[in-house]
mmCIF file of the C-alpha atoms, coordinates in Angstrom:
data_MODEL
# 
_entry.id   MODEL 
# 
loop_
_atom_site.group_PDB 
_atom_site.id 
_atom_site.type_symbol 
_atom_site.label_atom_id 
_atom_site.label_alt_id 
_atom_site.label_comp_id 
_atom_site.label_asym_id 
_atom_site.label_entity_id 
_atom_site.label_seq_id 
_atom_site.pdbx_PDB_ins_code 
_atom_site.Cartn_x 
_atom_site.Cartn_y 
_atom_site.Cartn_z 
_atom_site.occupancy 
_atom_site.B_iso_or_equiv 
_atom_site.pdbx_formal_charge 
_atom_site.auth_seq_id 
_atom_site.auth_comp_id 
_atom_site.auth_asym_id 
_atom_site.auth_atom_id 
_atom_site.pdbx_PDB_model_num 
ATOM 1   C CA . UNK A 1 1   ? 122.823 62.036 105.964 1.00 0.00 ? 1   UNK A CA 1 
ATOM 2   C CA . UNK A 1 2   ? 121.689 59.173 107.818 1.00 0.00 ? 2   UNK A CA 1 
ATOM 3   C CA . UNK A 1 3   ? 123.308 61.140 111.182 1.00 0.00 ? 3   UNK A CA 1 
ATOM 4   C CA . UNK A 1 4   ? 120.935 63.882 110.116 1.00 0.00 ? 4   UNK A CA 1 
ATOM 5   C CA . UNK A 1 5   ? 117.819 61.586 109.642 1.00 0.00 ? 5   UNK A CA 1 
ATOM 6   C CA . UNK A 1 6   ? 118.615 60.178 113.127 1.00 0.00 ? 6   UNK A CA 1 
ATOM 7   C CA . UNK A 1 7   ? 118.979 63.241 114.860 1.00 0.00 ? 7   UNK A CA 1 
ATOM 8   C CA . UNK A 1 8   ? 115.499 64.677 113.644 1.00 0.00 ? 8   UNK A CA 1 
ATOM 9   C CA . UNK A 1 9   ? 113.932 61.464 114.607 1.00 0.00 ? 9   UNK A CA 1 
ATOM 10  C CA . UNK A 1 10  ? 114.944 62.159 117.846 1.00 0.00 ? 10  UNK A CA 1 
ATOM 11  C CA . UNK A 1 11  ? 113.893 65.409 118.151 1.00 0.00 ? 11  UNK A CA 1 
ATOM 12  C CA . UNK A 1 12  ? 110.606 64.750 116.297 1.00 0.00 ? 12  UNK A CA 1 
ATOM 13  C CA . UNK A 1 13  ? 110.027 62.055 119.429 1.00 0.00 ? 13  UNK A CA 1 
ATOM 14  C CA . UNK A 1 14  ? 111.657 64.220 121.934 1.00 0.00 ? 14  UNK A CA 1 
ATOM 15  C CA . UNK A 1 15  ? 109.082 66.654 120.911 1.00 0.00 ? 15  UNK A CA 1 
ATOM 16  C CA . UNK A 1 16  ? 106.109 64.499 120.655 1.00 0.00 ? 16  UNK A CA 1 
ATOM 17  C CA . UNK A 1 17  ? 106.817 63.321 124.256 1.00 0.00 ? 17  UNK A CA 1 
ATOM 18  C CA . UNK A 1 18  ? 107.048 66.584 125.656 1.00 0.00 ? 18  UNK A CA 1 
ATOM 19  C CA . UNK A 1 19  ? 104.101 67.605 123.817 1.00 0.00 ? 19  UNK A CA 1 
ATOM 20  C CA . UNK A 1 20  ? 102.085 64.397 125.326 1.00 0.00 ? 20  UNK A CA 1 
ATOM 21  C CA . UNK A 1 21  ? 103.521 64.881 128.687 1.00 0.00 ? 21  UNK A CA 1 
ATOM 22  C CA . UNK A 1 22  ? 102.313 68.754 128.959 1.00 0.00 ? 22  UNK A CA 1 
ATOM 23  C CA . UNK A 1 23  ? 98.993  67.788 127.968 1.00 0.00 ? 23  UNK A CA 1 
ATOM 24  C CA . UNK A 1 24  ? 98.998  65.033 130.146 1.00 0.00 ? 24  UNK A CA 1 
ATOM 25  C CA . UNK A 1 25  ? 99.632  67.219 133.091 1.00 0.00 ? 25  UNK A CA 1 
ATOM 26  C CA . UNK A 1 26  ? 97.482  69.425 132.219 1.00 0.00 ? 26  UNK A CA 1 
ATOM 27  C CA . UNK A 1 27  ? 94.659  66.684 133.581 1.00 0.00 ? 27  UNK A CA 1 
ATOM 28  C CA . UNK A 1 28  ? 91.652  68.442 134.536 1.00 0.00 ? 28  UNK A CA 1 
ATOM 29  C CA . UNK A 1 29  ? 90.797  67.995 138.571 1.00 0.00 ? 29  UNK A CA 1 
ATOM 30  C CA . UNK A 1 30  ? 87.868  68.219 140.423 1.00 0.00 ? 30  UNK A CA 1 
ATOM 31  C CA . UNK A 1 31  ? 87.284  67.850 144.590 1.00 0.00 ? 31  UNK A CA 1 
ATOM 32  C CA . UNK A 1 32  ? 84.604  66.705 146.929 1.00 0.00 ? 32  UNK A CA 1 
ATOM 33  C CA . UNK A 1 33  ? 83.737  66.601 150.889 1.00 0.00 ? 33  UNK A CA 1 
ATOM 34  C CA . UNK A 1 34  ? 82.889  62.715 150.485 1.00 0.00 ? 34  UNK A CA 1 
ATOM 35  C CA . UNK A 1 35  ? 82.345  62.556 154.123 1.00 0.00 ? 35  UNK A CA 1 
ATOM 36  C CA . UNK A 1 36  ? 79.677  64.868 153.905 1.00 0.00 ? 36  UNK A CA 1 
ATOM 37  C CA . UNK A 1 37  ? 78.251  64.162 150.412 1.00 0.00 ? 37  UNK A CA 1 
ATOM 38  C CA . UNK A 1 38  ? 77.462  60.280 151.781 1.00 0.00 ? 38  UNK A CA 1 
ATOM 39  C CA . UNK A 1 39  ? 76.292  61.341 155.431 1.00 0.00 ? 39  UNK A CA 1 
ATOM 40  C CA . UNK A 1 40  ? 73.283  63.459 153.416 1.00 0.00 ? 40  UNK A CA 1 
ATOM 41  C CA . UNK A 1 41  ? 72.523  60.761 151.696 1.00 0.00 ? 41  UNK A CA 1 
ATOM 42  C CA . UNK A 1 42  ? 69.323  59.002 152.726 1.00 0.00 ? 42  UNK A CA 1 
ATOM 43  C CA . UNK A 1 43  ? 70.103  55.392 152.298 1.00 0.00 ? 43  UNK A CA 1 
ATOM 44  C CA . UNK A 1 44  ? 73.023  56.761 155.020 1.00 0.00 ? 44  UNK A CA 1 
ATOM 45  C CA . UNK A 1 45  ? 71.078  57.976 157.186 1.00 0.00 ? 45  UNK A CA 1 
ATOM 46  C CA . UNK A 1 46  ? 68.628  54.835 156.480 1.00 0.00 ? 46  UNK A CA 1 
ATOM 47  C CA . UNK A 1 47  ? 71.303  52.622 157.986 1.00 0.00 ? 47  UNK A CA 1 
ATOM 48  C CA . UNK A 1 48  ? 72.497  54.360 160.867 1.00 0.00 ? 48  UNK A CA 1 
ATOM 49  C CA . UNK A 1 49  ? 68.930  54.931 161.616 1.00 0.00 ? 49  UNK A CA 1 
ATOM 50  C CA . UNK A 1 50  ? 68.873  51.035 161.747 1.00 0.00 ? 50  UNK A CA 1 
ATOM 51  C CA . UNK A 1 51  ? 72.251  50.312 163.421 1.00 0.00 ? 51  UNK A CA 1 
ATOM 52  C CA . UNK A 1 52  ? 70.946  52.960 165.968 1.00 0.00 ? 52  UNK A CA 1 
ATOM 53  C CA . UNK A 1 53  ? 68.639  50.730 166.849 1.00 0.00 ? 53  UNK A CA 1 
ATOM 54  C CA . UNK A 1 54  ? 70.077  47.689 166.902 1.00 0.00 ? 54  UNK A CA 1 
ATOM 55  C CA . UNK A 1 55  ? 72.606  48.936 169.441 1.00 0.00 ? 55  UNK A CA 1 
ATOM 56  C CA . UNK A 1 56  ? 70.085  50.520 171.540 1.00 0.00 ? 56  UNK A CA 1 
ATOM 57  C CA . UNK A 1 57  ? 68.589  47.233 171.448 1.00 0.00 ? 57  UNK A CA 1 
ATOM 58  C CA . UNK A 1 58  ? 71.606  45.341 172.650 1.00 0.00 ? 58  UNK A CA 1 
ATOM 59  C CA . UNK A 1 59  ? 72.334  48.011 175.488 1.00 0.00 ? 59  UNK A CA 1 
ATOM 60  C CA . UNK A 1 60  ? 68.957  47.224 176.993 1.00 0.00 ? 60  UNK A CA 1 
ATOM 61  C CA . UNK A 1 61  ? 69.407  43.636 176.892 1.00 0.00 ? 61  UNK A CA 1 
ATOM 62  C CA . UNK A 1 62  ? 72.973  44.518 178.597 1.00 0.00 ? 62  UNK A CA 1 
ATOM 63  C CA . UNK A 1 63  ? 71.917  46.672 181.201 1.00 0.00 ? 63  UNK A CA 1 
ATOM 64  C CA . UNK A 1 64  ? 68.750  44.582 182.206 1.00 0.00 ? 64  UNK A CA 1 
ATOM 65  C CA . UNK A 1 65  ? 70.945  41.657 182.949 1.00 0.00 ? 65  UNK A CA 1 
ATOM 66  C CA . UNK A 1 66  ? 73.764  44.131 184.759 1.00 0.00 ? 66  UNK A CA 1 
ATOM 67  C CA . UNK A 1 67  ? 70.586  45.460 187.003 1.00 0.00 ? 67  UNK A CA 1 
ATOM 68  C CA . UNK A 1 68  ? 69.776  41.523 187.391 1.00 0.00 ? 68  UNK A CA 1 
ATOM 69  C CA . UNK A 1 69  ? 73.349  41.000 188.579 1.00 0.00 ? 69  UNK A CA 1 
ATOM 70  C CA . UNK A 1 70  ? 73.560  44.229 190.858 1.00 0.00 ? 70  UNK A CA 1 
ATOM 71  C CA . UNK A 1 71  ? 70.637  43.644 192.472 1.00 0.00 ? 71  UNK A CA 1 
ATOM 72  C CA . UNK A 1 72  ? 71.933  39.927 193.006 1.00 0.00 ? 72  UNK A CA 1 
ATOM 73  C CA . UNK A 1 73  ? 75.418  41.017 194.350 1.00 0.00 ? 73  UNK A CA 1 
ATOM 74  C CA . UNK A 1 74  ? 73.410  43.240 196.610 1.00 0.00 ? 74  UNK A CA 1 
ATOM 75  C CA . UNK A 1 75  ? 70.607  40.334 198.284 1.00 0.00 ? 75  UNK A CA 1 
ATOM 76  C CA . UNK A 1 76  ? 73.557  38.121 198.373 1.00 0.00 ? 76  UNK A CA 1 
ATOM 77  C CA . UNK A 1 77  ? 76.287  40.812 200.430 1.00 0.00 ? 77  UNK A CA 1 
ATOM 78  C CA . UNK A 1 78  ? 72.855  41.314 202.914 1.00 0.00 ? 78  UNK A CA 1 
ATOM 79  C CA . UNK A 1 79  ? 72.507  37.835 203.255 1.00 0.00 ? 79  UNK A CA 1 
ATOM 80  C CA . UNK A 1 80  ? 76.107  37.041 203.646 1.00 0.00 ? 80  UNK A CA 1 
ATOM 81  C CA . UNK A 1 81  ? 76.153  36.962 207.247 1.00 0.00 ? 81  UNK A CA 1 
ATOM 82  C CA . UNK A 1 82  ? 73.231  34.622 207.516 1.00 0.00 ? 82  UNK A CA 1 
ATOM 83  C CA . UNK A 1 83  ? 74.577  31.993 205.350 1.00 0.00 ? 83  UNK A CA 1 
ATOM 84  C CA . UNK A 1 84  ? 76.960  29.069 205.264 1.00 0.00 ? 84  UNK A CA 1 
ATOM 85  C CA . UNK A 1 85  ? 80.488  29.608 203.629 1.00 0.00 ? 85  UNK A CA 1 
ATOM 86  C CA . UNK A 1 86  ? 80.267  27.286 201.114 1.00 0.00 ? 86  UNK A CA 1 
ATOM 87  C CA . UNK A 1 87  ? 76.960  29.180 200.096 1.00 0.00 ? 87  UNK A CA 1 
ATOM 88  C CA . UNK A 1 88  ? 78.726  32.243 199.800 1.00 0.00 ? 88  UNK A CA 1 
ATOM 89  C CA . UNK A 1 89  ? 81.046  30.291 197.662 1.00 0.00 ? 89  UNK A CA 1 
ATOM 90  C CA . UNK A 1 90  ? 78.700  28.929 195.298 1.00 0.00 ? 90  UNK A CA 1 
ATOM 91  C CA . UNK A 1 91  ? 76.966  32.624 195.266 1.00 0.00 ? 91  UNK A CA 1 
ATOM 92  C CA . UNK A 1 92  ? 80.202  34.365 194.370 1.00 0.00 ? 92  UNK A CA 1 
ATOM 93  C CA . UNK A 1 93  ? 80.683  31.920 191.874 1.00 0.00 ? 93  UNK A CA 1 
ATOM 94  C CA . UNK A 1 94  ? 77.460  32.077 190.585 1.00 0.00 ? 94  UNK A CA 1 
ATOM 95  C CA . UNK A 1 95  ? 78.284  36.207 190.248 1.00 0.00 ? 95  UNK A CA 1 
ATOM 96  C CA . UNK A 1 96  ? 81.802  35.703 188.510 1.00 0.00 ? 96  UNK A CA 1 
ATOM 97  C CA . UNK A 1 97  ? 80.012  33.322 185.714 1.00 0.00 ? 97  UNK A CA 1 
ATOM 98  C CA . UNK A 1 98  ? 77.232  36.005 185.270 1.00 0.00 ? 98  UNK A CA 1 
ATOM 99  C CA . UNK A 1 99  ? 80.446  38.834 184.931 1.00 0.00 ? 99  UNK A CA 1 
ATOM 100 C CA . UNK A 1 100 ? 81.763  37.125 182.297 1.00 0.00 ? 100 UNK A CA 1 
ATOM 101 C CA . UNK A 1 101 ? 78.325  36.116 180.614 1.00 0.00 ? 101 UNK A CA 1 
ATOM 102 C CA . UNK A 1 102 ? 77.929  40.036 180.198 1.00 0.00 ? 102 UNK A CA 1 
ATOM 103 C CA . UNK A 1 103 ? 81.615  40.378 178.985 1.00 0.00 ? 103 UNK A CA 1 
ATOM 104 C CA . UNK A 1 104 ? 80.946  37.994 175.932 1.00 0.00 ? 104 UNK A CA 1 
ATOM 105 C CA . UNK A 1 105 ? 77.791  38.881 175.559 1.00 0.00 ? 105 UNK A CA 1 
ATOM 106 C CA . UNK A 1 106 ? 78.957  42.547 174.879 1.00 0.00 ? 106 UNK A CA 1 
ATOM 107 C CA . UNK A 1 107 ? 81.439  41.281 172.808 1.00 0.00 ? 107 UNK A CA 1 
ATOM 108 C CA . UNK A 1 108 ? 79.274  39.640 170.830 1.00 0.00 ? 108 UNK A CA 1 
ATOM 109 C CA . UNK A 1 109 ? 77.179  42.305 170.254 1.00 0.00 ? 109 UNK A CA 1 
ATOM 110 C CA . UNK A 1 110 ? 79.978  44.378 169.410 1.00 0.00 ? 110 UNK A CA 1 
ATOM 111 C CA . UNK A 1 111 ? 80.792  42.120 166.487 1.00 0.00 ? 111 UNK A CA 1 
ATOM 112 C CA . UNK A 1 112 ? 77.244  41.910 165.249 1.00 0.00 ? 112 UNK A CA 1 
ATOM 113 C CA . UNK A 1 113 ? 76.786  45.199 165.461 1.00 0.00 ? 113 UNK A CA 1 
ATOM 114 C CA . UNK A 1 114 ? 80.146  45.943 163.355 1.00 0.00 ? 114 UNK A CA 1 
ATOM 115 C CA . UNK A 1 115 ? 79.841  43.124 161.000 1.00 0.00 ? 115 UNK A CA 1 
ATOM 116 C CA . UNK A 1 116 ? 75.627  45.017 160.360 1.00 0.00 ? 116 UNK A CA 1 
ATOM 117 C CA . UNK A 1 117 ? 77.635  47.994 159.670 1.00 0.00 ? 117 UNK A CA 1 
ATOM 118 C CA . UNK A 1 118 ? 79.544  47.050 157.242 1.00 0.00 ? 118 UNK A CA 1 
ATOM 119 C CA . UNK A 1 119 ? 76.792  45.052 155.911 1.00 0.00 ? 119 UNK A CA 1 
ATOM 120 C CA . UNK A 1 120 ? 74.233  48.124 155.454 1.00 0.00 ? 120 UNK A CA 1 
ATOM 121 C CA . UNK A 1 121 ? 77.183  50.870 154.583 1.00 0.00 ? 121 UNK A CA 1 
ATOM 122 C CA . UNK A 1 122 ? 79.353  49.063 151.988 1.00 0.00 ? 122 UNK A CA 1 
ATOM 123 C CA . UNK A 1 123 ? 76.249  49.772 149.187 1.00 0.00 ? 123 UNK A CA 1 
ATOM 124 C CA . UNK A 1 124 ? 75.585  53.210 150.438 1.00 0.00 ? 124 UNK A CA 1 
ATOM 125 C CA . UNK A 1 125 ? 79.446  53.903 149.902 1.00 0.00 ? 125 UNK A CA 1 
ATOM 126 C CA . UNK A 1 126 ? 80.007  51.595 146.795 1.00 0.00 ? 126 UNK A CA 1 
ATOM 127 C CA . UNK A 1 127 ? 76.830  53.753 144.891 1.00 0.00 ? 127 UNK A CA 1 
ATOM 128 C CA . UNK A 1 128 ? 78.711  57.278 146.333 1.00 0.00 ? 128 UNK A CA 1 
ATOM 129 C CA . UNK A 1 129 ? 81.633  55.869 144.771 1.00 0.00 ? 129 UNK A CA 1 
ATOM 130 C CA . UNK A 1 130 ? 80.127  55.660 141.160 1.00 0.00 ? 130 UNK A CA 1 
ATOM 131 C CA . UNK A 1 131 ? 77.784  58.329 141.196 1.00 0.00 ? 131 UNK A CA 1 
ATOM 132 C CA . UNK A 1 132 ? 81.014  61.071 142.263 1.00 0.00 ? 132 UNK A CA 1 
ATOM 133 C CA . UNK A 1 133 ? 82.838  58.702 139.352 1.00 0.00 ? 133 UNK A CA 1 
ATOM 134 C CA . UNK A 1 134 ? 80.280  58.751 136.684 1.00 0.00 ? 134 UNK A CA 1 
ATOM 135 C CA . UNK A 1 135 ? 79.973  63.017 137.591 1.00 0.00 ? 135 UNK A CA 1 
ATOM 136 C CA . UNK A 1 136 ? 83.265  63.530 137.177 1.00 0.00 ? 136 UNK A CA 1 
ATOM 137 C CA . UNK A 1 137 ? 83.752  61.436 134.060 1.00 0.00 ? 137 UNK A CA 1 
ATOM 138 C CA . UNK A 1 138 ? 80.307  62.838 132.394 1.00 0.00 ? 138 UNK A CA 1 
ATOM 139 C CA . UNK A 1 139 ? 82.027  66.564 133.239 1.00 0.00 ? 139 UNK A CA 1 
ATOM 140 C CA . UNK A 1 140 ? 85.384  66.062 132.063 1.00 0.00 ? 140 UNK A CA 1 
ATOM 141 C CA . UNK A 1 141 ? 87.765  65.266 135.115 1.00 0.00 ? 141 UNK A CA 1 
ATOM 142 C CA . UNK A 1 142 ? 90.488  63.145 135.115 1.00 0.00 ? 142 UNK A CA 1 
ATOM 143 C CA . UNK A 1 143 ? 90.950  63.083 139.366 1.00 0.00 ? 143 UNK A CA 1 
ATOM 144 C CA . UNK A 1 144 ? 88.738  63.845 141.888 1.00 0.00 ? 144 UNK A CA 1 
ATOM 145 C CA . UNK A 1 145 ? 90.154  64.296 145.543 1.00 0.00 ? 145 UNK A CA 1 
ATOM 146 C CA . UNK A 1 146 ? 87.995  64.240 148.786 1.00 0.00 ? 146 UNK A CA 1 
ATOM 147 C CA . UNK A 1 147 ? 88.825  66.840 150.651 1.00 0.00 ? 147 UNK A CA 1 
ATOM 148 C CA . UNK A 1 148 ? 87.073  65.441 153.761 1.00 0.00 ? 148 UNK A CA 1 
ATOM 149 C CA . UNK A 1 149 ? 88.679  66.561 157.056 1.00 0.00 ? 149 UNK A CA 1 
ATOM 150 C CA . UNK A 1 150 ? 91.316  64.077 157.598 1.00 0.00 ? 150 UNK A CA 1 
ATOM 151 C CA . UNK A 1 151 ? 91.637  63.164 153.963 1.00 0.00 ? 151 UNK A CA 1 
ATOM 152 C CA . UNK A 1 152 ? 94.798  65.133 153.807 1.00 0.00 ? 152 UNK A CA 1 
ATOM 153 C CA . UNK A 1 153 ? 93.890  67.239 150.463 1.00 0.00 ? 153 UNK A CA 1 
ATOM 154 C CA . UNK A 1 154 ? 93.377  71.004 151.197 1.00 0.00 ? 154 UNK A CA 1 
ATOM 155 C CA . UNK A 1 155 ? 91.629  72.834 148.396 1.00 0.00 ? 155 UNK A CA 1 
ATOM 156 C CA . UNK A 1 156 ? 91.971  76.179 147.551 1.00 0.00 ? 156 UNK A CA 1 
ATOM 157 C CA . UNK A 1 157 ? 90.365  76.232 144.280 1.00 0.00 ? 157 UNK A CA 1 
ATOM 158 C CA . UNK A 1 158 ? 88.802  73.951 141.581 1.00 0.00 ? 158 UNK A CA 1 
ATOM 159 C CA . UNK A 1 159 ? 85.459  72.384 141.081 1.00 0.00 ? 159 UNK A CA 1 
ATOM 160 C CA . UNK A 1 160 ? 83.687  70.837 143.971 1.00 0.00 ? 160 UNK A CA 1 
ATOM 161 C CA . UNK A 1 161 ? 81.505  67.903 142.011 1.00 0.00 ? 161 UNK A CA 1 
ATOM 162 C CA . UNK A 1 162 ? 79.125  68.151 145.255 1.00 0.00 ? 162 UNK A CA 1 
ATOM 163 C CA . UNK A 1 163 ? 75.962  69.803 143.831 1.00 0.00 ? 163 UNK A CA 1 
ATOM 164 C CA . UNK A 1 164 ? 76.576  67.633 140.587 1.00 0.00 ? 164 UNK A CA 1 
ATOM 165 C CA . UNK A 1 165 ? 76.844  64.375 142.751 1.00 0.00 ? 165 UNK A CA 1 
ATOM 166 C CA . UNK A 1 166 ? 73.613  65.191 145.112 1.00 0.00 ? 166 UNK A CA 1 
ATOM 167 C CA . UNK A 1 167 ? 71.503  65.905 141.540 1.00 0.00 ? 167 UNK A CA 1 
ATOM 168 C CA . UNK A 1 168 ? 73.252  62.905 139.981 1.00 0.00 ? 168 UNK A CA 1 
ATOM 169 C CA . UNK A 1 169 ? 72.156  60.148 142.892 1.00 0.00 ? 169 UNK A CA 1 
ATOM 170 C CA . UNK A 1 170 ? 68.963  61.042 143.075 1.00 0.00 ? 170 UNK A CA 1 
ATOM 171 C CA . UNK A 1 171 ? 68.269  60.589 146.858 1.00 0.00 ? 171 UNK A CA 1 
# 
């Protein structure tokens, strides 16, 4: 008796556990182009609008002092004949130091610029985030995959969240 009692546990659990597994696969799943769901976004387009400018502002600064330094190498190679050695020297120093002033100042402005990217784009992404979350929660799905190019999900069917998400934000 107590073999029996045993054995029907086991099946009673073996059952239950299938039963929870097969609903638990049966999760409900939803997909999204992230990519382009945060690129229409206006606080995206807000901040590249802004980094836009910031770079353009940093490439003018750049090539106003690589025009200085052309137009330098250029008086300085006419006058090279006329001039002592040493002052050629001193003058191709004085181009080498303004070289590698332009190197680290692009460097710099590299950094800055990456470091205002990431400054202006983490929010933008962090609200995509939980508005695509808080859609697919408030309509029932368990997963949502981004089927961006490159994301490497390839949809064939199921719900695209992306209308849902673009009423949802409010942008």
């Amino acid at each position: 008796m107590k073999k029996i009692k045993s054995i029907l546990i086991a099946l009673t659990l073996t059952l239950s556990l299938g039963f929870a597994a097969t609903t638990q696969a049966q999760s409900k799943v939803a997909h999204i182009n992230a990519q382009e769901f945060i690129e229409n976004l206006p606080s995206y387009n807000n901040a590249m609008s802004q980094l836009e400018k910031l770079e353009q502002s940093y490439r003018s600064d750049i090539d106003a002092t690589l025009k200085e330094a052309q137009k330098k190498n250029q008086q300085y190679q006419s006058e090279a004949e006329t001039v002592t050695r040493e002052e050629n020297e001193k003058r191709a120093m004085e181009l080498q130091e303004m070289e590698q002033s332009i190197r680290e100042y692009q460097q710099t402005a590299s950094q800055e610029i990456q470091k205002k990217r990431e400054e202006l784009l983490r929010p933008v992404l962090e609200k995509a985030r939980e508005v695509i979350q808080q859609v697919a929660r408030k309509k029932g799905y368990d997963y949502v995959f981004d089927s961006s190019t490159g994301a490497g999900v390839l949809m064939a069917d199921g719900y695209n969240l992306m209308d849902d998400a673009k009423a949802a934000i409010g942008e």
